GROMACS .gro file of C-alpha atoms in nm:
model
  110
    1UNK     CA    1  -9.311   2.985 -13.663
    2UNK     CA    2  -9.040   2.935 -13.425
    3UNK     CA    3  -9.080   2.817 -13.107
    4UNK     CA    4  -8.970   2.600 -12.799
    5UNK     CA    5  -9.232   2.394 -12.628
    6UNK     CA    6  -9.130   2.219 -12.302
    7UNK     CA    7  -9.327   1.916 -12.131
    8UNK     CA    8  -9.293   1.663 -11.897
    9UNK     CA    9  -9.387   1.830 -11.568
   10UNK     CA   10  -9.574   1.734 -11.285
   11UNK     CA   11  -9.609   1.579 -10.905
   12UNK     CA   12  -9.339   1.388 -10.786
   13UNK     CA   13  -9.262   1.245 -10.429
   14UNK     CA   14  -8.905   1.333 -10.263
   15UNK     CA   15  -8.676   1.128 -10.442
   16UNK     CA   16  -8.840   1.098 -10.717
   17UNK     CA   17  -8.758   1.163 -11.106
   18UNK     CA   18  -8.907   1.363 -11.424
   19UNK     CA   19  -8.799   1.390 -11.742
   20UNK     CA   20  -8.856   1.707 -11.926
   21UNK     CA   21  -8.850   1.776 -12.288
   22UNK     CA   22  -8.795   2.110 -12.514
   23UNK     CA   23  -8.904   2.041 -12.867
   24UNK     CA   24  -8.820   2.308 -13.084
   25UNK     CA   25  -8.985   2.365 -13.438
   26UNK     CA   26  -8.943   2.647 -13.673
   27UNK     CA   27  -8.548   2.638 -13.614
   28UNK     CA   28  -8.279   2.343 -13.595
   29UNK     CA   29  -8.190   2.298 -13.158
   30UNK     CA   30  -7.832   2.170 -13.298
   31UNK     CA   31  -7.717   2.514 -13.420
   32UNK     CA   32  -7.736   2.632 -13.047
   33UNK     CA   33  -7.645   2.641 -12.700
   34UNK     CA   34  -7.992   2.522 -12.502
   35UNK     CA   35  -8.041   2.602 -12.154
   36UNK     CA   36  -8.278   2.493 -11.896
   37UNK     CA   37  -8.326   2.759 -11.624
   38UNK     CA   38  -8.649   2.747 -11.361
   39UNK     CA   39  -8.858   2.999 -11.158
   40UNK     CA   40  -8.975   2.878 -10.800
   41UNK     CA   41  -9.258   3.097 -10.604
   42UNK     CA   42  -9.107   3.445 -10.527
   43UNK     CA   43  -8.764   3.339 -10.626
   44UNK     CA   44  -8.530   3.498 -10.915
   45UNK     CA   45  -8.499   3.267 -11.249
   46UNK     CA   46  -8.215   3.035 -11.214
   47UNK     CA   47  -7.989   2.918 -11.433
   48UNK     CA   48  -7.980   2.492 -11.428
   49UNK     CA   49  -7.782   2.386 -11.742
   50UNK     CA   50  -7.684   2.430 -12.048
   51UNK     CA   51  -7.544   2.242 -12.361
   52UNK     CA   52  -7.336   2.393 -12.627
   53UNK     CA   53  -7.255   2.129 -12.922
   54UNK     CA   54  -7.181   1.802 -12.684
   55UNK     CA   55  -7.039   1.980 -12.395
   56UNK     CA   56  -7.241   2.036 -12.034
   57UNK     CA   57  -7.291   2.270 -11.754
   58UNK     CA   58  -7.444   2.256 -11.443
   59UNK     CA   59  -7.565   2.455 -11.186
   60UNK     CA   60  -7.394   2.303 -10.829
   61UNK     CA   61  -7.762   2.321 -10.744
   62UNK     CA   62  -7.825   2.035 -10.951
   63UNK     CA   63  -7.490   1.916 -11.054
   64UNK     CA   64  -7.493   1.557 -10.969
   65UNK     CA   65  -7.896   1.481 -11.047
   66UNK     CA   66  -8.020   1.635 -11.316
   67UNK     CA   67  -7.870   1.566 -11.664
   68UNK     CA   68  -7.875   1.786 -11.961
   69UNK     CA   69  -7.841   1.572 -12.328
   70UNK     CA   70  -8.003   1.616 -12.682
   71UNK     CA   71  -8.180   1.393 -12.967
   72UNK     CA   72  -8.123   1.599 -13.258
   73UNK     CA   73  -8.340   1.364 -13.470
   74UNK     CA   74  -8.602   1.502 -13.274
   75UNK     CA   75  -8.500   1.798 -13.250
   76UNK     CA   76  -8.501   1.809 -12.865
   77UNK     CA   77  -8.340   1.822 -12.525
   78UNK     CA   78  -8.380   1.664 -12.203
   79UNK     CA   79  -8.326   1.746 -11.862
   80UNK     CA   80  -8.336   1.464 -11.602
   81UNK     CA   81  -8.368   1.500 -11.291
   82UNK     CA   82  -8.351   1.226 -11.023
   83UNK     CA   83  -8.357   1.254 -10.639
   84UNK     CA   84  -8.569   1.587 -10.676
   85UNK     CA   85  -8.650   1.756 -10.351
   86UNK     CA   86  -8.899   2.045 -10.268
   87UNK     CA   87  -8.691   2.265 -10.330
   88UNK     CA   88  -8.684   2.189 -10.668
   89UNK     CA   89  -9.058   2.296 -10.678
   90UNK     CA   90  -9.091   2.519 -11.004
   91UNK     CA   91  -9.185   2.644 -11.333
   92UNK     CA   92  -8.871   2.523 -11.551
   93UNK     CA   93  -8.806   2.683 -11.890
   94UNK     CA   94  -8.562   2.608 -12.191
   95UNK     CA   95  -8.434   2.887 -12.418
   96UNK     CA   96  -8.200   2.825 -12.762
   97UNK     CA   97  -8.174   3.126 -13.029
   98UNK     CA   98  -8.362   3.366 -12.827
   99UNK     CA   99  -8.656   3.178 -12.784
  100UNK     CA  100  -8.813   3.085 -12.469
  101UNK     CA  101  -9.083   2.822 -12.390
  102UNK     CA  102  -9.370   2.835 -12.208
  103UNK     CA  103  -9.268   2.664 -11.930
  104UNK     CA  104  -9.413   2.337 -11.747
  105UNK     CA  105  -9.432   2.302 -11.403
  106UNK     CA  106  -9.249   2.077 -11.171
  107UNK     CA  107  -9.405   1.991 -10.812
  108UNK     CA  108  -9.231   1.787 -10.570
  109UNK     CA  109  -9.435   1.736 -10.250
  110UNK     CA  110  -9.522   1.447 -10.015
   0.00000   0.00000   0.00000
């Protein structure tokens, strides 16, 4: 079965960093793009990043803090994000070869 399955999530202060994962099995994550997008409360999914072979993209939203990069020998990607603010609050989601996870939820609240 293929499938993505993100992780990572959680309560963070202002300022603070997370590391989220996508672990894909069923399929190979280095024969696709992967992209990280996110949903906040009553707001319109958002694109974040994306990375296509070794090459990056960033939202300006997040340009700057959160980095996009890939362990193919695990057969997953990253997004880290540092200097997180509320705004940032969210469900964040990756997607590669028409898959999407499930989503894990990022909190950042004194």
């Amino acid at each position: 079965q293929e499938q993505l399955v993100e992780s990572g999530g959680g309560l963070v202060q202002p300022g603070g960093s997370l590391r989220l994962s996508c672990a894909a099995s069923g399929f190979t994550l280095d024969d696709y793009a992967v992209g990280w997008f996110r949903q906040g409360p009553g707001m319109a999914r958002e694109g974040l990043s994306c990375i296509v072979n070794n090459t990056t993209y960033y939202a300006d939203s997040v340009k700057g803090r959160f980095t996009i990069s890939r362990d193919n020998a695990k057969n997953t990607v990253y997004l880290q994000m540092n200097s997180l603010k509320p705004e940032d609050t969210a469900v964040y989601y990756c997607v590669a070869g028409g898959h999407w996870g499930q989503g894990t939820q990022v909190t950042v609240s004194s």
